[in-house]
Structures are given as structure tokens and as C-alpha cells.
């Protein structure tokens, strides 16, 4: 390999014949290869596709075809490299290789079009090539031989109406390729060739050649490796489109049996997979950044899937490692792994869905007809995708080292603040359910639904007072179902505080009382989705799903995985988000409330599949970010917290504290929390609404998260007969002792921790994990069902122990 550039501790090398490259970390001489076959220590055999820097999937009339930059660019010589500052630019054509013949050229072109739309765009030399291969035929030409006249008229009867340039006979293949390349250079493609053939009566079907132009840059910047791919030359076609692009699939791949290390996945809070899983037959994984595409309907969901909120992945290999940050195109990205056992190698890499595709039910009336039709997103992404790789060695090559590189980068980009949080009282987050529509009857005969209060504003204040009486400090009160129909909320452009809860005056009185005691009221709203579409202009303002039907907000039955057919809302069209949120803000401002909780804008991301006004997820993300700026005058808590919302969130609620627990994962890790802790506050999901509240408590304390509980003033059975029976145990009376005990223990620990970094997370033994903080506090959690002894101290089953540290 040839030396290309040096920057900081890194050196970049490249094989200009194969596109393969390597990055050398001079601190420990570790070399990271773009593919394992370029590593001199690799002695096995593997498919040449493992050498590819780029792989693409093409949806061809519903059939997926795969191409890669080695087999379908390097081998055919369809690439070129150009040196740039601290790196190299690769211009490549990926796709089918086909012998070009005369049948791939326009057989006849109308005279005016040939001269004014083709020849005029060519250089003199190029013009000469075409003029030698095409002859002008005109029935008014006295010099045209009768034999040629009759032959041309037989082949092209339209010659009676207009003059034509007709392709000469016996064009050799190499000349045909030369002509085709010249035409292609001015944008004259297969579609235009077919048009001229059809217009002039040439009975030849031009088969499209699936070839796609990309420009890739590989460079060292600020001591890191920057890799980008320009997709601006991708074209939108009705039936044939590039749908997915994978980047550097085999970069840093582990191929030796003795390798030790792990892969870091952005699954929920983060998770790690053993890099050396040769004995496992479980398949590899793909995790969608920012959650699944909501514009593709999904009527069933099995198992709990944690939201991926951070576009980051990494690898630790021996005493070296890297962490990679997806920067451009993150809304389109997935993180994927290859794992030994089902593959020769273990690797981790990003892919980008530049156009969604799926089989969509077309709703045919004929039951015998096929209802599944292949469809592709109307708006293909044609921007840039980029990934930044940072390298670690020695003691820094661990989770904490990776988290610090991500934190530093996000502080540079102003995604995270540079200043640490000021020490403050540890809060308890309490969600209360307000108004709920329930089944009732009119005159004891006619079934109706009417709103009833699960917790009035006065009762919410009573709950808060009882919690304070038990020694609980600051409370953040998140109020669900306080306006516009209650928990089954209608559009929020025109706010009406629920009268059954106490009305506008009751809400303001609650806010005043809480503020006086040092607590904070967070009325909770949904700003990108509408649960109850009554009164919402769906025709104008609702986003469209693939297939051009209304987008759907599904809620799933935990037991069956099926969606509730009586709780289907819709999403706000991205193009109308600013208008929708701006109108909400104007309606919210007169209430005089300083804080707000938003449940969906940091969780749900979706494309606009409207055929006439489509938007991909990246554009939708940008519109969501623009809309968030409208909330800058509110103290805003954002649920889940997709990374692009962090600059606008004063607090992240319901942050993921676990992974999806896929089979090949070793365990979850608090990687998101390592990046965020001490810079921005965050809380758990409602602990009493999970499958095992003790386990949820342990996760919260281990990951440094403020606790959240969800309550009603009414008894648990109040929610029977409502749309919200999935709220399992909410009667606050049943939880007062548990919450009080938990808060007393954790608040003392969190006071010691303060704004310190999480510097280590490790497994001590089965079901026992340790979280270490920068100031010496160490929390050991026993998730198991049996007591354990660690360094002479017993930790009871499903309990935790804190050691070290002093009060902050």
C-alpha cells in the first residue's frame, strides 16, 4: 500500500489498484484494514465481496439485486482515484458490466434533435466520432441512392415525415462503447435512447443497465478518519432504484480465532457483543437508528425493542479500538454486525436506507388477486452520508474512552453543553394520568363514551404533598391527559384544559402551588402525532405512509403483539410541523406555564410518502429540528431523546436504560449515559409500569437515572373499559412506601455522585454489575435471585450496594 497522508497519530495508506486502504495508529503501531483480505496476517479464503468498500441494494421491479464496489467496479476498472488534502477521492461506477453493442445505441434520431440537443454539447473530437457513425437521411436529398432510400424507408417509415440521422451498419462493439460513453457524458441515457427508438419506429427494447455513480472521500481530519459518500448522482426511477447503501462493512474485521474484544451497538442505552462468537449460530443483527420507519405500517410487534437514540458504534480488539459516529445521513442509518459462527469474520458497520421499499397491501376488491405490491419511497435521498472514526489504544480502549470521544465531538458540534450541571436536589419524576374517556351509557340504555378524571388537579397536589410528607424532595410532575380529550388526545392546535380535572384555573393553581414548593409542573403533549384524529385535518396535515394511505400510530398489546384496532392515530406531515407546533405554542403561552414535556418528537421519526410531496427521513429530521426551536422559551423535557433533539432538551425523560436483549448480546451497557451524565439530566421510564419494577429500579440506580413513577388518584380498576388498560398498576397508595424507601436510598447516593462522569461499567459475575464514577463512588447491583458476596460484603438478591465517595 502507498502512503497517502498523516495527521496527528494516524497514517493513511492505500492500494490504488483495489481501493483497499489502511489506517495506522502510530501510538501502538496498530493497523486497521478496510478489509481482512488486505491484512497480511489473514491466511484463510473468503469471497471477494468482502473486499468492497461500498455495497448497494437495487430494487428492480420488486426484485432486490446486490452490487459491490469490488466485484462491480474494481474488477471492471470503473473507478479512479484522486489525491485530496490528507486523503483520497474515489470516483466509482458500481453496477452491471455489459458488453455494449450497436443495439444499445439510438438507432435513429430526428435531425433537429441530433444537431441541436446532442452534437452541440460535444467537443469537436466527440462530434467527429458521432458524425462518422450516423448518416443523415432525407427524402429530399437528390444524392441519396435509391437502394438506401428504400432500405431506410422500410426500416423507418417515419422518414416520410422528417429527416433522420440513422446509425450505420456493422458498428463494432468497441466503437459502440465509445459512442455510448460520449452520449452518457451529456446525460443522454437509456431512457432517452428508448424514447428516440420509439419515436422513430425502431423496434428495439433497450434494457436498462444498472450502474450508479458515487464519489467517496477517505481522509484524515483532526486526528480521526473521515469517510463520506456523495449520493447526489442517484436518480429516481419509477420501478428501479437504489434502496440501501452499506459502507465499510469489513473495516477492522476480526478474523483470528484468538482475538478478544467486543462490538458496541447503539441498541437502547448500548450493548456489547463478543467479537469471538465462533460457536454460536445466531444470525447477525441490524439496528435502525432512531427507531423503525413509522411510514411503513407494522400491525404486529413482538418483544420489547429499545429505541436506538445515538448514531454511534464501536469495536474493541485486544488493546485497541475505535468508535464511529454517523454524522451525515444519520436518520437513514442502521448499524449492522457480522459475527463469527455465521460468518468468517466479526465486524460492525453502517448501512443507509436511501429509499424505503416494501410489499404494500394495495387493497384489491378481488379476493383472488394478489394484494401485495412492491412499492418504493417517492423521495430518494441524494445527499451525503458520512462516518467519523476515532481510534483508541491501551487503557483508553474501553467504553469510557469511547464515550469521551463522542462527548467531545458532540460538544464541538454544540449537541451537548460544555459546562457541567450545577449540583441540585435530586428530583423524583411523577407522571399522573388526568382525564380518560370511558364507556358509559345514556339513560342506562345507549352506549356512549365520556371523559372522567383519573386524577384531578387538586388530587395531583394531594399526591405531591403526601410524597413530600414522606421525605421526598423536589418533584417533577408530568401531567398526562390534561387537555383536548384527555389521554386519548385530539389535535393540540387549540388547547382546552379538561374541565373534569378543574379547568384552566385549576391547572394554573396547581402550577403556582408546585412552583412555590420548588417543584415543577410539566404538562405533557404530543407534537408530531395525533392520537384521536377527530377535528384534525387529515387530508391536509396528516403524513402519508408508503402506499399513499394515512400514516398510522399503533399501540400494541403486550401479550399478543397485535395492534389495538381502536387506538390508531396518525402523524403530522413533516412539511406542516412548524405550522402545527407554532399554533400550539400560541395557544399554550396564555396559560402562563414555564415548562413542557413532549413525548413523541424525540422518539418518532418518519418519512413523508405522499406521492406528490415526498420527504425522506433525513429531511423530516431537519424539519423536526427546525420545529423544536419554536419551544426555546419553554423549559422542555423530551422523552426518549433521539440525539438530534439534545440541543433543545433541558431534560431527557424515559431515556433507554436497557438493550433489546438480542441473543448474541453479552449485556446492556450505559453508553448513552456515559456520554451524557453530568451534562444533561435524564430519567427512567415509569418504573411501576414495567414487567418487573425491582429490575427497573436497579437499572435506574446503576445507570445514574432519576426515577419515574406513573400514578392515578383512582384505584387500578378505574382504567378497565378504557383504551389504556396497559397501564398496569397506577394507584399511588400502593406505591407510597416503595417510592419513599427507594428515593431515600438513591438520593443520598446521587448526591455523592453529583455531576461526575461514569468511568466504568463491568460485569463482576453472573447478574452482578458494577458502575464506577469519576469521584470514587461505586454502585454494585445484583440483578439475580440469590444473595452474593463481593469483597466480603453481601448484596441481597435484586438489591444494590454503594461504596466510596463523599457528598457533592
PDB file of N, CA and C in Angstrom, residues 371-424:
ATOM      1  N   UNK A 371     -52.586  -9.055  -3.328  1.00  0.00           N
ATOM      2  CA  UNK A 371     -52.762  -7.744  -2.709  1.00  0.00           C
ATOM      3  C   UNK A 371     -51.438  -7.078  -2.359  1.00  0.00           C
ATOM      4  N   UNK A 372     -50.347  -7.814  -2.378  1.00  0.00           N
ATOM      5  CA  UNK A 372     -49.062  -7.230  -2.020  1.00  0.00           C
ATOM      6  C   UNK A 372     -48.332  -6.728  -3.259  1.00  0.00           C
ATOM      7  N   UNK A 373     -48.094  -5.439  -3.295  1.00  0.00           N
ATOM      8  CA  UNK A 373     -47.468  -4.799  -4.445  1.00  0.00           C
ATOM      9  C   UNK A 373     -46.153  -4.170  -3.991  1.00  0.00           C
ATOM     10  N   UNK A 374     -45.046  -4.421  -4.718  1.00  0.00           N
ATOM     11  CA  UNK A 374     -43.782  -3.775  -4.328  1.00  0.00           C
ATOM     12  C   UNK A 374     -43.839  -2.276  -4.578  1.00  0.00           C
ATOM     13  N   UNK A 375     -43.493  -1.510  -3.551  1.00  0.00           N
ATOM     14  CA  UNK A 375     -43.509  -0.052  -3.678  1.00  0.00           C
ATOM     15  C   UNK A 375     -42.219   0.517  -3.109  1.00  0.00           C
ATOM     16  N   UNK A 376     -41.813   1.652  -3.660  1.00  0.00           N
ATOM     17  CA  UNK A 376     -40.590   2.318  -3.235  1.00  0.00           C
ATOM     18  C   UNK A 376     -40.898   3.768  -2.907  1.00  0.00           C
ATOM     19  N   UNK A 377     -40.194   4.287  -1.943  1.00  0.00           N
ATOM     20  CA  UNK A 377     -40.370   5.659  -1.478  1.00  0.00           C
ATOM     21  C   UNK A 377     -40.265   6.657  -2.621  1.00  0.00           C
ATOM     22  N   UNK A 378     -41.157   7.653  -2.658  1.00  0.00           N
ATOM     23  CA  UNK A 378     -41.121   8.610  -3.775  1.00  0.00           C
ATOM     24  C   UNK A 378     -39.944   9.585  -3.743  1.00  0.00           C
ATOM     25  N   UNK A 379     -39.281   9.741  -2.582  1.00  0.00           N
ATOM     26  CA  UNK A 379     -38.187  10.712  -2.481  1.00  0.00           C
ATOM     27  C   UNK A 379     -36.902   9.993  -2.081  1.00  0.00           C
ATOM     28  N   UNK A 380     -36.028   9.741  -3.049  1.00  0.00           N
ATOM     29  CA  UNK A 380     -34.740   9.106  -2.781  1.00  0.00           C
ATOM     30  C   UNK A 380     -33.769  10.125  -2.204  1.00  0.00           C
ATOM     31  N   UNK A 381     -33.004   9.711  -1.196  1.00  0.00           N
ATOM     32  CA  UNK A 381     -32.006  10.599  -0.602  1.00  0.00           C
ATOM     33  C   UNK A 381     -30.835  10.744  -1.556  1.00  0.00           C
ATOM     34  N   UNK A 382     -30.464  11.985  -1.829  1.00  0.00           N
ATOM     35  CA  UNK A 382     -29.353  12.238  -2.760  1.00  0.00           C
ATOM     36  C   UNK A 382     -28.316  13.169  -2.128  1.00  0.00           C
ATOM     37  N   UNK A 383     -28.240  13.151  -0.816  1.00  0.00           N
ATOM     38  CA  UNK A 383     -27.243  13.965  -0.132  1.00  0.00           C
ATOM     39  C   UNK A 383     -25.976  13.182   0.147  1.00  0.00           C
ATOM     40  N   UNK A 384     -25.291  13.562   1.208  1.00  0.00           N
ATOM     41  CA  UNK A 384     -24.036  12.911   1.579  1.00  0.00           C
ATOM     42  C   UNK A 384     -24.262  12.039   2.799  1.00  0.00           C
ATOM     43  N   UNK A 385     -23.576  10.893   2.842  1.00  0.00           N
ATOM     44  CA  UNK A 385     -23.532  10.092   4.051  1.00  0.00           C
ATOM     45  C   UNK A 385     -22.081  10.080   4.528  1.00  0.00           C
ATOM     46  N   UNK A 386     -21.901  10.181   5.838  1.00  0.00           N
ATOM     47  CA  UNK A 386     -20.526  10.246   6.334  1.00  0.00           C
ATOM     48  C   UNK A 386     -20.421   9.626   7.713  1.00  0.00           C
ATOM     49  N   UNK A 387     -19.239   9.076   7.990  1.00  0.00           N
ATOM     50  CA  UNK A 387     -18.936   8.449   9.276  1.00  0.00           C
ATOM     51  C   UNK A 387     -17.548   8.903   9.698  1.00  0.00           C
ATOM     52  N   UNK A 388     -17.403   9.228  10.986  1.00  0.00           N
ATOM     53  CA  UNK A 388     -16.118   9.666  11.537  1.00  0.00           C
ATOM     54  C   UNK A 388     -15.632   8.602  12.525  1.00  0.00           C
ATOM     55  N   UNK A 389     -14.438   8.056  12.252  1.00  0.00           N
ATOM     56  CA  UNK A 389     -13.848   7.011  13.087  1.00  0.00           C
ATOM     57  C   UNK A 389     -12.752   7.615  13.963  1.00  0.00           C
ATOM     58  N   UNK A 390     -12.862   7.376  15.273  1.00  0.00           N
ATOM     59  CA  UNK A 390     -11.823   7.801  16.216  1.00  0.00           C
ATOM     60  C   UNK A 390     -11.201   6.549  16.830  1.00  0.00           C
ATOM     61  N   UNK A 391      -9.879   6.582  16.994  1.00  0.00           N
ATOM     62  CA  UNK A 391      -9.160   5.377  17.403  1.00  0.00           C
ATOM     63  C   UNK A 391      -8.616   5.504  18.819  1.00  0.00           C
ATOM     64  N   UNK A 392      -8.556   4.365  19.513  1.00  0.00           N
ATOM     65  CA  UNK A 392      -8.104   4.317  20.892  1.00  0.00           C
ATOM     66  C   UNK A 392      -7.071   3.215  21.045  1.00  0.00           C
ATOM     67  N   UNK A 393      -6.228   3.358  22.062  1.00  0.00           N
ATOM     68  CA  UNK A 393      -5.262   2.310  22.344  1.00  0.00           C
ATOM     69  C   UNK A 393      -4.973   2.270  23.840  1.00  0.00           C
ATOM     70  N   UNK A 394      -4.473   1.132  24.293  1.00  0.00           N
ATOM     71  CA  UNK A 394      -4.112   0.963  25.692  1.00  0.00           C
ATOM     72  C   UNK A 394      -5.322   1.043  26.599  1.00  0.00           C
ATOM     73  N   UNK A 395      -5.146   1.691  27.756  1.00  0.00           N
ATOM     74  CA  UNK A 395      -6.211   1.781  28.747  1.00  0.00           C
ATOM     75  C   UNK A 395      -7.400   2.604  28.261  1.00  0.00           C
ATOM     76  N   UNK A 396      -7.171   3.461  27.267  1.00  0.00           N
ATOM     77  CA  UNK A 396      -8.264   4.281  26.742  1.00  0.00           C
ATOM     78  C   UNK A 396      -9.235   3.479  25.891  1.00  0.00           C
ATOM     79  N   UNK A 397      -8.827   2.297  25.454  1.00  0.00           N
ATOM     80  CA  UNK A 397      -9.651   1.496  24.555  1.00  0.00           C
ATOM     81  C   UNK A 397     -10.716   0.743  25.345  1.00  0.00           C
ATOM     82  N   UNK A 398     -11.653   1.497  25.910  1.00  0.00           N
ATOM     83  CA  UNK A 398     -12.766   0.904  26.645  1.00  0.00           C
ATOM     84  C   UNK A 398     -13.990   1.778  26.445  1.00  0.00           C
ATOM     85  N   UNK A 399     -15.088   1.425  27.106  1.00  0.00           N
ATOM     86  CA  UNK A 399     -16.333   2.164  26.924  1.00  0.00           C
ATOM     87  C   UNK A 399     -16.179   3.635  27.297  1.00  0.00           C
ATOM     88  N   UNK A 400     -15.506   3.888  28.403  1.00  0.00           N
ATOM     89  CA  UNK A 400     -15.349   5.270  28.839  1.00  0.00           C
ATOM     90  C   UNK A 400     -14.530   6.073  27.828  1.00  0.00           C
ATOM     91  N   UNK A 401     -13.457   5.507  27.346  1.00  0.00           N
ATOM     92  CA  UNK A 401     -12.654   6.195  26.343  1.00  0.00           C
ATOM     93  C   UNK A 401     -13.464   6.526  25.110  1.00  0.00           C
ATOM     94  N   UNK A 402     -14.285   5.572  24.666  1.00  0.00           N
ATOM     95  CA  UNK A 402     -15.145   5.816  23.510  1.00  0.00           C
ATOM     96  C   UNK A 402     -16.158   6.916  23.803  1.00  0.00           C
ATOM     97  N   UNK A 403     -16.760   6.862  24.993  1.00  0.00           N
ATOM     98  CA  UNK A 403     -17.783   7.844  25.337  1.00  0.00           C
ATOM     99  C   UNK A 403     -17.199   9.254  25.385  1.00  0.00           C
ATOM    100  N   UNK A 404     -15.954   9.390  25.828  1.00  0.00           N
ATOM    101  CA  UNK A 404     -15.337  10.710  25.895  1.00  0.00           C
ATOM    102  C   UNK A 404     -15.071  11.276  24.515  1.00  0.00           C
ATOM    103  N   UNK A 405     -14.699  10.436  23.570  1.00  0.00           N
ATOM    104  CA  UNK A 405     -14.503  10.912  22.196  1.00  0.00           C
ATOM    105  C   UNK A 405     -15.828  11.376  21.592  1.00  0.00           C
ATOM    106  N   UNK A 406     -16.894  10.622  21.864  1.00  0.00           N
ATOM    107  CA  UNK A 406     -18.211  11.032  21.373  1.00  0.00           C
ATOM    108  C   UNK A 406     -18.639  12.328  22.050  1.00  0.00           C
ATOM    109  N   UNK A 407     -18.464  12.398  23.372  1.00  0.00           N
ATOM    110  CA  UNK A 407     -18.844  13.607  24.111  1.00  0.00           C
ATOM    111  C   UNK A 407     -18.101  14.832  23.578  1.00  0.00           C
ATOM    112  N   UNK A 408     -16.799  14.703  23.387  1.00  0.00           N
ATOM    113  CA  UNK A 408     -16.011  15.839  22.904  1.00  0.00           C
ATOM    114  C   UNK A 408     -16.480  16.300  21.534  1.00  0.00           C
ATOM    115  N   UNK A 409     -16.753  15.336  20.656  1.00  0.00           N
ATOM    116  CA  UNK A 409     -17.229  15.688  19.318  1.00  0.00           C
ATOM    117  C   UNK A 409     -18.580  16.384  19.386  1.00  0.00           C
ATOM    118  N   UNK A 410     -19.484  15.879  20.221  1.00  0.00           N
ATOM    119  CA  UNK A 410     -20.812  16.482  20.327  1.00  0.00           C
ATOM    120  C   UNK A 410     -20.765  17.850  20.993  1.00  0.00           C
ATOM    121  N   UNK A 411     -19.798  18.059  21.843  1.00  0.00           N
ATOM    122  CA  UNK A 411     -19.626  19.404  22.406  1.00  0.00           C
ATOM    123  C   UNK A 411     -19.107  20.371  21.343  1.00  0.00           C
ATOM    124  N   UNK A 412     -18.225  19.890  20.470  1.00  0.00           N
ATOM    125  CA  UNK A 412     -17.748  20.728  19.365  1.00  0.00           C
ATOM    126  C   UNK A 412     -18.907  21.130  18.455  1.00  0.00           C
ATOM    127  N   UNK A 413     -19.830  20.186  18.227  1.00  0.00           N
ATOM    128  CA  UNK A 413     -20.962  20.435  17.339  1.00  0.00           C
ATOM    129  C   UNK A 413     -22.122  21.112  18.057  1.00  0.00           C
ATOM    130  N   UNK A 414     -21.946  21.397  19.358  1.00  0.00           N
ATOM    131  CA  UNK A 414     -22.962  22.050  20.192  1.00  0.00           C
ATOM    132  C   UNK A 414     -24.222  21.202  20.338  1.00  0.00           C
ATOM    133  N   UNK A 415     -24.043  19.891  20.244  1.00  0.00           N
ATOM    134  CA  UNK A 415     -25.136  18.967  20.539  1.00  0.00           C
ATOM    135  C   UNK A 415     -25.265  18.795  22.050  1.00  0.00           C
ATOM    136  N   UNK A 416     -24.133  18.833  22.742  1.00  0.00           N
ATOM    137  CA  UNK A 416     -24.098  18.779  24.198  1.00  0.00           C
ATOM    138  C   UNK A 416     -23.442  20.044  24.738  1.00  0.00           C
ATOM    139  N   UNK A 417     -23.836  20.468  25.943  1.00  0.00           N
ATOM    140  CA  UNK A 417     -23.193  21.652  26.536  1.00  0.00           C
ATOM    141  C   UNK A 417     -21.773  21.343  26.987  1.00  0.00           C
ATOM    142  N   UNK A 418     -20.970  22.365  27.086  1.00  0.00           N
ATOM    143  CA  UNK A 418     -19.592  22.182  27.557  1.00  0.00           C
ATOM    144  C   UNK A 418     -19.500  22.290  29.072  1.00  0.00           C
ATOM    145  N   UNK A 419     -20.463  22.968  29.676  1.00  0.00           N
ATOM    146  CA  UNK A 419     -20.448  23.150  31.124  1.00  0.00           C
ATOM    147  C   UNK A 419     -21.226  22.028  31.806  1.00  0.00           C
ATOM    148  N   UNK A 420     -20.703  21.581  32.951  1.00  0.00           N
ATOM    149  CA  UNK A 420     -21.386  20.542  33.716  1.00  0.00           C
ATOM    150  C   UNK A 420     -22.597  21.130  34.442  1.00  0.00           C
ATOM    151  N   UNK A 421     -23.553  20.255  34.773  1.00  0.00           N
ATOM    152  CA  UNK A 421     -24.722  20.669  35.532  1.00  0.00           C
ATOM    153  C   UNK A 421     -24.315  21.133  36.922  1.00  0.00           C
ATOM    154  N   UNK A 422     -24.984  22.141  37.410  1.00  0.00           N
ATOM    155  CA  UNK A 422     -24.760  22.574  38.780  1.00  0.00           C
ATOM    156  C   UNK A 422     -25.392  21.566  39.736  1.00  0.00           C
ATOM    157  N   UNK A 423     -24.721  21.248  40.855  1.00  0.00           N
ATOM    158  CA  UNK A 423     -25.320  20.328  41.831  1.00  0.00           C
ATOM    159  C   UNK A 423     -26.670  20.857  42.306  1.00  0.00           C
ATOM    160  N   UNK A 424     -27.662  19.978  42.366  1.00  0.00           N
ATOM    161  CA  UNK A 424     -29.001  20.396  42.786  1.00  0.00           C
ATOM    162  C   UNK A 424     -29.684  19.232  43.484  1.00  0.00           C
TER     163      UNK A 424
END
